[in-house]
Structures are given as structure tokens and as C-alpha cells.
CSV table of N, CA, C and O in Angstrom, one decimal:
chain,number,residue,atom,x,y,z
A,10,MET,N,30.5,57.7,-88.4
A,10,MET,CA,29.6,56.6,-88.7
A,10,MET,C,30.2,55.6,-89.7
A,10,MET,O,30.9,56.0,-90.6
A,11,SER,N,30.0,54.4,-89.4
A,11,SER,CA,30.7,53.3,-90.2
A,11,SER,C,30.0,53.1,-91.5
A,11,SER,O,28.9,53.5,-91.7
A,12,ASN,N,30.7,52.5,-92.4
A,12,ASN,CA,30.2,52.2,-93.8
A,12,ASN,C,29.0,51.3,-93.7
A,12,ASN,O,28.0,51.5,-94.5
A,13,SER,N,29.0,50.3,-92.8
A,13,SER,CA,27.9,49.3,-92.8
A,13,SER,C,26.6,50.0,-92.2
A,13,SER,O,25.5,49.7,-92.7
A,14,SER,N,26.7,50.9,-91.2
A,14,SER,CA,25.5,51.5,-90.7
A,14,SER,C,24.9,52.5,-91.7
A,14,SER,O,23.7,52.7,-91.8
A,15,THR,N,25.8,53.1,-92.5
A,15,THR,CA,25.3,54.0,-93.5
A,15,THR,C,24.6,53.2,-94.6
A,15,THR,O,23.5,53.7,-95.1
A,16,ARG,N,25.1,52.1,-94.9
A,16,ARG,CA,24.4,51.2,-95.9
A,16,ARG,C,23.1,50.7,-95.4
A,16,ARG,O,22.1,50.7,-96.2
A,17,ILE,N,23.0,50.4,-94.1
A,17,ILE,CA,21.8,49.9,-93.5
A,17,ILE,C,20.7,51.0,-93.5
A,17,ILE,O,19.6,50.8,-93.8
A,18,ARG,N,21.2,52.2,-93.1
A,18,ARG,CA,20.2,53.3,-93.1
A,18,ARG,C,19.7,53.6,-94.5
A,18,ARG,O,18.5,53.9,-94.7
A,19,LYS,N,20.6,53.6,-95.5
A,19,LYS,CA,20.2,53.8,-96.9
A,19,LYS,C,19.2,52.8,-97.3
A,19,LYS,O,18.2,53.1,-98.0
A,20,GLN,N,19.4,51.5,-97.0
A,20,GLN,CA,18.5,50.4,-97.4
A,20,GLN,C,17.2,50.6,-96.7
A,20,GLN,O,16.1,50.4,-97.3
A,21,LEU,N,17.2,51.0,-95.4
A,21,LEU,CA,15.9,51.2,-94.7
A,21,LEU,C,15.1,52.3,-95.3
A,21,LEU,O,13.9,52.2,-95.4
A,22,PHE,N,15.8,53.4,-95.6
A,22,PHE,CA,15.2,54.5,-96.2
A,22,PHE,C,14.6,54.1,-97.6
A,22,PHE,O,13.4,54.5,-97.9
A,23,GLN,N,15.3,53.4,-98.4
A,23,GLN,CA,14.7,52.9,-99.7
A,23,GLN,C,13.5,52.0,-99.5
A,23,GLN,O,12.5,52.2,-100.2
A,24,GLN,N,13.6,51.1,-98.5
A,24,GLN,CA,12.4,50.2,-98.3
A,24,GLN,C,11.2,51.0,-97.8
A,24,GLN,O,10.1,50.7,-98.2
A,25,THR,N,11.4,52.0,-96.9
A,25,THR,CA,10.3,52.8,-96.4
A,25,THR,C,9.7,53.6,-97.5
A,25,THR,O,8.5,53.7,-97.7
A,26,LEU,N,10.6,54.2,-98.3
A,26,LEU,CA,10.1,55.0,-99.5
A,26,LEU,C,9.3,54.2,-100.5
A,26,LEU,O,8.3,54.6,-101.0
A,27,SER,N,9.8,53.0,-100.7
A,27,SER,CA,9.1,52.1,-101.6
A,27,SER,C,7.7,51.7,-101.1
A,27,SER,O,6.7,51.7,-101.8
A,28,LEU,N,7.6,51.4,-99.8
A,28,LEU,CA,6.4,51.1,-99.2
A,28,LEU,C,5.4,52.2,-99.2
A,28,LEU,O,4.2,52.1,-99.6
A,29,ILE,N,5.8,53.4,-98.9
A,29,ILE,CA,5.0,54.6,-98.9
A,29,ILE,C,4.5,54.9,-100.4
A,29,ILE,O,3.4,55.2,-100.6
A,30,SER,N,5.4,54.7,-101.3
A,30,SER,CA,5.1,55.0,-102.7
A,30,SER,C,4.0,54.0,-103.2
A,30,SER,O,3.1,54.4,-103.9
A,31,ALA,N,4.2,52.7,-102.8
A,31,ALA,CA,3.2,51.7,-103.2
A,31,ALA,C,1.8,52.0,-102.6
A,31,ALA,O,0.8,51.9,-103.3
A,32,ILE,N,1.8,52.5,-101.4
A,32,ILE,CA,0.5,52.8,-100.7
A,32,ILE,C,-0.2,54.0,-101.4
A,32,ILE,O,-1.4,54.0,-101.7
A,33,VAL,N,0.6,55.0,-101.7
A,33,VAL,CA,0.1,56.2,-102.3
A,33,VAL,C,-0.4,55.9,-103.8
A,33,VAL,O,-1.4,56.3,-104.2
A,34,ALA,N,0.4,55.1,-104.5
A,34,ALA,CA,0.0,54.7,-105.8
A,34,ALA,C,-1.3,53.9,-105.8
A,34,ALA,O,-2.2,54.1,-106.7
A,35,ALA,N,-1.5,53.0,-104.9
A,35,ALA,CA,-2.7,52.2,-104.8
A,35,ALA,C,-3.9,53.1,-104.5
A,35,ALA,O,-5.0,52.9,-105.1
A,36,ILE,N,-3.7,54.0,-103.6
A,36,ILE,CA,-4.8,55.0,-103.3
A,36,ILE,C,-5.2,55.8,-104.5
A,36,ILE,O,-6.4,56.0,-104.8
A,37,LEU,N,-4.2,56.3,-105.2
A,37,LEU,CA,-4.4,57.1,-106.4
A,37,LEU,C,-5.1,56.3,-107.5
A,37,LEU,O,-6.0,56.8,-108.1
A,38,ILE,N,-4.7,55.1,-107.7
A,38,ILE,CA,-5.3,54.3,-108.7
A,38,ILE,C,-6.7,54.0,-108.3
A,38,ILE,O,-7.6,54.0,-109.2
A,39,GLY,N,-7.0,53.7,-107.1
A,39,GLY,CA,-8.4,53.5,-106.6
A,39,GLY,C,-9.2,54.7,-106.8
A,39,GLY,O,-10.4,54.6,-107.2
A,40,LEU,N,-8.7,55.9,-106.5
A,40,LEU,CA,-9.5,57.1,-106.7
A,40,LEU,C,-9.8,57.3,-108.1
A,40,LEU,O,-10.8,57.8,-108.5
A,41,LEU,N,-8.8,57.1,-109.0
A,41,LEU,CA,-9.0,57.2,-110.4
A,41,LEU,C,-10.0,56.3,-110.9
A,41,LEU,O,-10.9,56.7,-111.7
A,42,LEU,N,-10.0,55.0,-110.5
A,42,LEU,CA,-11.0,54.1,-110.9
A,42,LEU,C,-12.4,54.5,-110.4
A,42,LEU,O,-13.4,54.3,-111.2
A,43,LEU,N,-12.5,55.0,-109.2
A,43,LEU,CA,-13.8,55.5,-108.7
A,43,LEU,C,-14.3,56.6,-109.6
A,43,LEU,O,-15.5,56.7,-110.0
A,44,ALA,N,-13.4,57.6,-109.9
A,44,ALA,CA,-13.8,58.7,-110.8
A,44,ALA,C,-14.2,58.2,-112.2
A,44,ALA,O,-15.2,58.8,-112.7
A,45,MET,N,-13.5,57.3,-112.7
A,45,MET,CA,-13.9,56.7,-114.0
A,45,MET,C,-15.2,56.0,-114.0
A,45,MET,O,-15.9,56.0,-115.0
A,46,ASP,N,-15.6,55.5,-112.9
A,46,ASP,CA,-16.9,54.8,-112.8
A,46,ASP,C,-18.0,55.7,-112.4
A,46,ASP,O,-19.1,55.3,-112.3
A,47,GLY,N,-17.7,57.0,-112.3
A,47,GLY,CA,-18.8,58.0,-112.1
A,47,GLY,C,-19.0,58.3,-110.6
A,47,GLY,O,-20.0,59.1,-110.3
A,48,PHE,N,-18.2,57.8,-109.7
A,48,PHE,CA,-18.4,58.2,-108.3
A,48,PHE,C,-17.5,59.3,-107.9
A,48,PHE,O,-16.5,59.6,-108.5
A,49,ASN,N,-18.0,60.1,-106.9
A,49,ASN,CA,-17.2,61.2,-106.4
A,49,ASN,C,-16.2,60.6,-105.4
A,49,ASN,O,-16.6,60.1,-104.3
A,50,PRO,N,-14.9,60.6,-105.7
A,50,PRO,CA,-13.9,60.0,-104.8
A,50,PRO,C,-13.9,60.6,-103.4
A,50,PRO,O,-13.7,59.9,-102.4
A,51,GLY,N,-14.1,61.9,-103.3
A,51,GLY,CA,-14.1,62.5,-102.0
A,51,GLY,C,-15.3,62.0,-101.1
A,51,GLY,O,-15.1,61.8,-99.9
A,52,ALA,N,-16.4,61.8,-101.7
A,52,ALA,CA,-17.6,61.3,-101.0
A,52,ALA,C,-17.4,59.9,-100.6
A,52,ALA,O,-17.8,59.5,-99.5
A,53,VAL,N,-16.8,59.1,-101.4
A,53,VAL,CA,-16.5,57.7,-101.1
A,53,VAL,C,-15.5,57.6,-99.9
A,53,VAL,O,-15.8,56.8,-99.0
A,54,LEU,N,-14.5,58.4,-100.0
A,54,LEU,CA,-13.5,58.4,-98.8
A,54,LEU,C,-14.2,58.9,-97.6
A,54,LEU,O,-13.9,58.3,-96.5
A,55,SER,N,-15.0,59.9,-97.7
A,55,SER,CA,-15.7,60.4,-96.5
A,55,SER,C,-16.6,59.4,-95.9
A,55,SER,O,-16.7,59.2,-94.7
A,56,SER,N,-17.3,58.7,-96.7
A,56,SER,CA,-18.2,57.7,-96.3
A,56,SER,C,-17.5,56.5,-95.6
A,56,SER,O,-17.9,56.0,-94.6
A,57,ALA,N,-16.4,56.1,-96.3
A,57,ALA,CA,-15.6,55.0,-95.7
A,57,ALA,C,-15.0,55.4,-94.3
A,57,ALA,O,-15.0,54.6,-93.4
A,58,TYR,N,-14.5,56.6,-94.2
A,58,TYR,CA,-14.0,57.1,-92.9
A,58,TYR,C,-15.1,57.2,-91.9
A,58,TYR,O,-14.9,56.7,-90.7
A,59,SER,N,-16.2,57.8,-92.2
A,59,SER,CA,-17.3,57.9,-91.2
A,59,SER,C,-17.9,56.6,-90.8
A,59,SER,O,-18.2,56.4,-89.7
A,60,SER,N,-18.0,55.6,-91.8
A,60,SER,CA,-18.6,54.3,-91.4
A,60,SER,C,-17.6,53.5,-90.6
A,60,SER,O,-18.0,52.7,-89.8
A,61,THR,N,-16.3,53.7,-90.7
A,61,THR,CA,-15.3,53.0,-89.9
A,61,THR,C,-15.2,53.5,-88.5
A,61,THR,O,-15.1,52.8,-87.6
A,62,PHE,N,-15.1,54.8,-88.4
A,62,PHE,CA,-14.8,55.5,-87.1
A,62,PHE,C,-16.0,56.1,-86.4
A,62,PHE,O,-15.9,56.8,-85.4
A,63,SER,N,-17.3,55.8,-86.9
A,63,SER,CA,-18.4,56.4,-86.3
A,63,SER,C,-18.8,55.8,-84.9
A,63,SER,O,-19.4,56.5,-84.1
A,64,SER,N,-18.4,54.6,-84.6
A,64,SER,CA,-18.6,54.0,-83.3
A,64,SER,C,-17.5,53.0,-83.0
A,64,SER,O,-16.8,52.6,-83.9
A,65,SER,N,-17.4,52.8,-81.7
A,65,SER,CA,-16.3,51.9,-81.3
A,65,SER,C,-16.6,50.4,-81.8
A,65,SER,O,-15.6,49.7,-82.0
A,66,TYR,N,-17.8,50.1,-81.9
A,66,TYR,CA,-18.2,48.7,-82.4
A,66,TYR,C,-17.7,48.5,-83.9
A,66,TYR,O,-17.1,47.5,-84.2
A,67,ARG,N,-18.0,49.5,-84.7
A,67,ARG,CA,-17.6,49.4,-86.1
A,67,ARG,C,-16.0,49.4,-86.2
A,67,ARG,O,-15.5,48.7,-87.1
A,68,PHE,N,-15.4,50.2,-85.4
A,68,PHE,CA,-13.9,50.2,-85.5
A,68,PHE,C,-13.3,48.9,-85.0
A,68,PHE,O,-12.4,48.4,-85.6
A,69,ALA,N,-13.9,48.3,-84.0
A,69,ALA,CA,-13.4,47.0,-83.5
A,69,ALA,C,-13.7,45.9,-84.5
A,69,ALA,O,-12.9,45.0,-84.7
A,70,ASN,N,-14.8,46.0,-85.2
A,70,ASN,CA,-15.2,45.1,-86.3
A,70,ASN,C,-14.2,45.2,-87.4
A,70,ASN,O,-13.7,44.2,-88.0
A,71,THR,N,-13.8,46.4,-87.8
A,71,THR,CA,-12.8,46.6,-88.8
A,71,THR,C,-11.5,46.0,-88.4
A,71,THR,O,-10.8,45.4,-89.2
A,72,ILE,N,-11.0,46.3,-87.2
A,72,ILE,CA,-9.8,45.7,-86.7
A,72,ILE,C,-9.8,44.2,-86.7
A,72,ILE,O,-8.8,43.6,-87.1
A,73,ALA,N,-10.9,43.6,-86.3
A,73,ALA,CA,-11.0,42.2,-86.2
A,73,ALA,C,-10.9,41.6,-87.6
A,73,ALA,O,-10.2,40.6,-87.8
A,74,ARG,N,-11.5,42.2,-88.6
A,74,ARG,CA,-11.4,41.7,-90.0
A,74,ARG,C,-10.0,41.9,-90.5
A,74,ARG,O,-9.4,41.1,-91.3
A,75,LEU,N,-9.4,43.0,-90.2
A,75,LEU,CA,-8.0,43.4,-90.6
A,75,LEU,C,-7.0,42.3,-90.1
A,75,LEU,O,-6.1,41.9,-90.8
A,76,ILE,N,-7.2,42.0,-88.8
A,76,ILE,CA,-6.2,41.0,-88.2
A,76,ILE,C,-6.3,39.7,-88.9
A,76,ILE,O,-5.3,39.0,-89.2
A,77,THR,N,-7.6,39.2,-89.3
A,77,THR,CA,-7.7,38.0,-90.0
A,77,THR,C,-7.0,38.0,-91.3
A,77,THR,O,-6.3,37.1,-91.7
A,78,ILE,N,-7.2,39.1,-92.1
A,78,ILE,CA,-6.6,39.2,-93.4
A,78,ILE,C,-5.1,39.3,-93.3
A,78,ILE,O,-4.4,38.6,-94.1
A,79,VAL,N,-4.6,40.0,-92.3
A,79,VAL,CA,-3.1,40.1,-92.1
A,79,VAL,C,-2.5,38.7,-91.8
A,79,VAL,O,-1.5,38.3,-92.3
A,80,LEU,N,-3.2,38.0,-90.9
A,80,LEU,CA,-2.7,36.6,-90.5
A,80,LEU,C,-2.7,35.7,-91.7
A,80,LEU,O,-1.8,34.9,-91.9
A,81,VAL,N,-3.7,35.7,-92.5
A,81,VAL,CA,-3.8,34.9,-93.7
A,81,VAL,C,-2.6,35.3,-94.7
A,81,VAL,O,-1.9,34.4,-95.3
A,82,ALA,N,-2.4,36.6,-94.8
A,82,ALA,CA,-1.3,37.1,-95.7
A,82,ALA,C,0.1,36.6,-95.1
A,82,ALA,O,0.9,36.2,-95.9
A,83,LEU,N,0.2,36.7,-93.8
A,83,LEU,CA,1.5,36.2,-93.3
A,83,LEU,C,1.7,34.7,-93.4
A,83,LEU,O,2.8,34.2,-93.7
A,84,ALA,N,0.6,34.0,-93.3
A,84,ALA,CA,0.7,32.5,-93.5
A,84,ALA,C,1.0,32.2,-95.0
A,84,ALA,O,1.6,31.1,-95.2
A,85,ALA,N,0.7,33.0,-95.9
A,85,ALA,CA,1.1,32.8,-97.3
A,85,ALA,C,2.5,33.3,-97.6
A,85,ALA,O,3.1,32.8,-98.5
A,86,ALA,N,2.9,34.3,-96.8
A,86,ALA,CA,4.2,35.0,-97.1
A,86,ALA,C,5.3,34.1,-96.7
A,86,ALA,O,6.4,34.1,-97.4
A,87,ILE,N,5.2,33.3,-95.7
A,87,ILE,CA,6.3,32.5,-95.2
A,87,ILE,C,6.6,31.4,-96.2
A,87,ILE,O,7.8,31.2,-96.6
A,88,PRO,N,5.7,30.6,-96.7
A,88,PRO,CA,6.1,29.6,-97.8
A,88,PRO,C,6.6,30.3,-99.1
A,88,PRO,O,7.4,29.8,-99.7
A,89,PHE,N,6.0,31.5,-99.4
A,89,PHE,CA,6.4,32.2,-100.6
A,89,PHE,C,7.9,32.6,-100.4
A,89,PHE,O,8.7,32.5,-101.4
A,90,LYS,N,8.3,33.0,-99.3
A,90,LYS,CA,9.7,33.4,-99.0
A,90,LYS,C,10.6,32.2,-99.1
A,90,LYS,O,11.8,32.3,-99.5
A,91,ALA,N,10.1,31.0,-98.8
A,91,ALA,CA,10.9,29.8,-98.8
A,91,ALA,C,10.9,29.2,-100.2
A,91,ALA,O,11.5,28.2,-100.5
A,92,GLY,N,10.2,29.8,-101.2
A,92,GLY,CA,10.2,29.4,-102.5
A,92,GLY,C,9.1,28.4,-102.8
A,92,GLY,O,9.1,27.7,-103.9
A,93,ILE,N,8.1,28.2,-101.9
A,93,ILE,CA,7.0,27.3,-102.1
A,93,ILE,C,5.8,28.2,-102.4
A,93,ILE,O,5.5,29.1,-101.7
A,94,TRP,N,5.0,27.8,-103.4
A,94,TRP,CA,3.8,28.5,-103.8
A,94,TRP,C,2.6,28.0,-103.1
A,94,TRP,O,2.3,26.8,-103.1
A,95,ASN,N,1.9,28.9,-102.4
A,95,ASN,CA,0.8,28.5,-101.6
A,95,ASN,C,-0.4,29.3,-102.0
A,95,ASN,O,-0.4,30.5,-101.8
A,96,ILE,N,-1.5,28.7,-102.6
A,96,ILE,CA,-2.6,29.5,-103.0
A,96,ILE,C,-3.9,29.2,-102.1
A,96,ILE,O,-5.0,29.6,-102.5
A,97,GLY,N,-3.7,28.5,-101.0
A,97,GLY,CA,-4.9,28.0,-100.3
A,97,GLY,C,-5.1,28.7,-99.0
A,97,GLY,O,-5.6,28.1,-98.0
A,98,GLY,N,-4.8,30.0,-98.9
A,98,GLY,CA,-5.0,30.7,-97.6
A,98,GLY,C,-6.4,30.7,-97.1
A,98,GLY,O,-6.7,30.5,-95.9
A,99,ASP,N,-7.4,31.0,-98.0
A,99,ASP,CA,-8.8,31.1,-97.6
A,99,ASP,C,-9.3,29.7,-97.1
A,99,ASP,O,-10.0,29.6,-96.1
A,100,GLY,N,-8.9,28.7,-97.8
A,100,GLY,CA,-9.3,27.3,-97.4
A,100,GLY,C,-8.6,26.9,-96.1
A,100,GLY,O,-9.3,26.3,-95.2
A,101,GLN,N,-7.4,27.3,-95.9
A,101,GLN,CA,-6.7,27.0,-94.6
A,101,GLN,C,-7.4,27.7,-93.5
A,101,GLN,O,-7.5,27.2,-92.4
A,102,LEU,N,-7.8,29.0,-93.7
A,102,LEU,CA,-8.5,29.7,-92.7
A,102,LEU,C,-9.8,29.0,-92.3
A,102,LEU,O,-10.2,28.9,-91.1
A,103,THR,N,-10.6,28.6,-93.3
A,103,THR,CA,-11.8,27.9,-93.1
A,103,THR,C,-11.7,26.6,-92.3
A,103,THR,O,-12.4,26.4,-91.4
A,104,VAL,N,-10.7,25.8,-92.7
A,104,VAL,CA,-10.5,24.5,-92.1
A,104,VAL,C,-10.0,24.8,-90.6
A,104,VAL,O,-10.4,24.1,-89.7
A,105,GLY,N,-9.1,25.8,-90.5
A,105,GLY,CA,-8.7,26.1,-89.1
A,105,GLY,C,-9.8,26.6,-88.2
A,105,GLY,O,-9.8,26.2,-87.0
A,106,ALA,N,-10.7,27.4,-88.7
A,106,ALA,CA,-11.8,27.9,-87.9
A,106,ALA,C,-12.7,26.7,-87.6
A,106,ALA,O,-13.2,26.6,-86.5
A,107,PHE,N,-13.0,25.8,-88.6
A,107,PHE,CA,-13.8,24.6,-88.3
A,107,PHE,C,-13.2,23.7,-87.2
A,107,PHE,O,-13.9,23.3,-86.3
A,108,ALA,N,-11.9,23.5,-87.4
A,108,ALA,CA,-11.2,22.6,-86.4
A,108,ALA,C,-11.2,23.2,-85.0
A,108,ALA,O,-11.4,22.5,-84.0
A,109,SER,N,-11.0,24.5,-84.9
A,109,SER,CA,-11.0,25.2,-83.6
A,109,SER,C,-12.4,25.2,-83.0
A,109,SER,O,-12.5,25.0,-81.8
A,110,ALA,N,-13.4,25.3,-83.8
A,110,ALA,CA,-14.8,25.3,-83.3
A,110,ALA,C,-15.1,23.8,-82.8
A,110,ALA,O,-15.8,23.6,-81.8
A,111,LEU,N,-14.6,22.8,-83.6
A,111,LEU,CA,-14.9,21.5,-83.2
A,111,LEU,C,-14.2,21.2,-81.9
A,111,LEU,O,-14.8,20.5,-81.0
A,112,VAL,N,-13.0,21.6,-81.7
A,112,VAL,CA,-12.3,21.4,-80.4
A,112,VAL,C,-13.0,22.1,-79.3
A,112,VAL,O,-13.2,21.6,-78.2
A,113,GLY,N,-13.5,23.4,-79.6
A,113,GLY,CA,-14.2,24.2,-78.6
A,113,GLY,C,-15.5,23.5,-78.1
A,113,GLY,O,-15.8,23.5,-76.9
A,114,PHE,N,-16.2,22.9,-79.1
A,114,PHE,CA,-17.4,22.2,-78.7
A,114,PHE,C,-17.2,20.9,-78.0
A,114,PHE,O,-18.0,20.5,-77.2
A,115,SER,N,-16.1,20.2,-78.2
A,115,SER,CA,-15.8,19.0,-77.6
A,115,SER,C,-15.2,19.1,-76.2
A,115,SER,O,-15.2,18.1,-75.5
A,116,ILE,N,-14.8,20.2,-75.9
A,116,ILE,CA,-14.2,20.4,-74.5
A,116,ILE,C,-15.3,20.6,-73.5
A,116,ILE,O,-16.2,21.1,-73.5
């Protein structure tokens, strides 16, 4: 195995481990905050799971909202990566939805 492929694999492993660690830390902090607020974290997670996956309609609704949030995040990530600060993602989503509805009604 060449030195560059070893370096790439190591970098990929570190990025994956970093992502998984961030997700686990966010979940643990959320559970800790729930417990501090007097809620049972297990009951909250069970309720969230059952309300999301109890019917295909609810699951589809969750995915539709998720896609919207991910697209807004991607729209903010591209200028951020270019060094441009963009804080108007929600407004851009609203104006884009209004413009697409206007085009849809005028056709």
C-alpha cells in the first residue's frame, strides 16, 4: 500500500470518527438536558421513535421536513466554505417558495 493511500485512509477514519463522536455527544447532551429538566429521557426517545415510525405518512412527513432543512444547510455551507458569511437561509427558503408558487400559478 502506498503512502498516499494510507494517509487518505487515516484521514477518512479520523473524519468518520469525528462525525460519529459529534453525533453521540449531541445525543448525550440532549439526554442530559432532558433529565435536568425533569423528563425521562427514555420515555422521550421512545415517544419520538414511535411518533416518527408509527405510520408511513408520519415517516414521509419527517423525511420531507428533513430534506428541506438539509437543503437550506447546504445552501448556507457553500458560501461559508467560500469565506462568505450568509445568515439568510430561512428568508431565502421563503422567497424561493413564494417565487415558485407564483410561477406555478401563472403557468
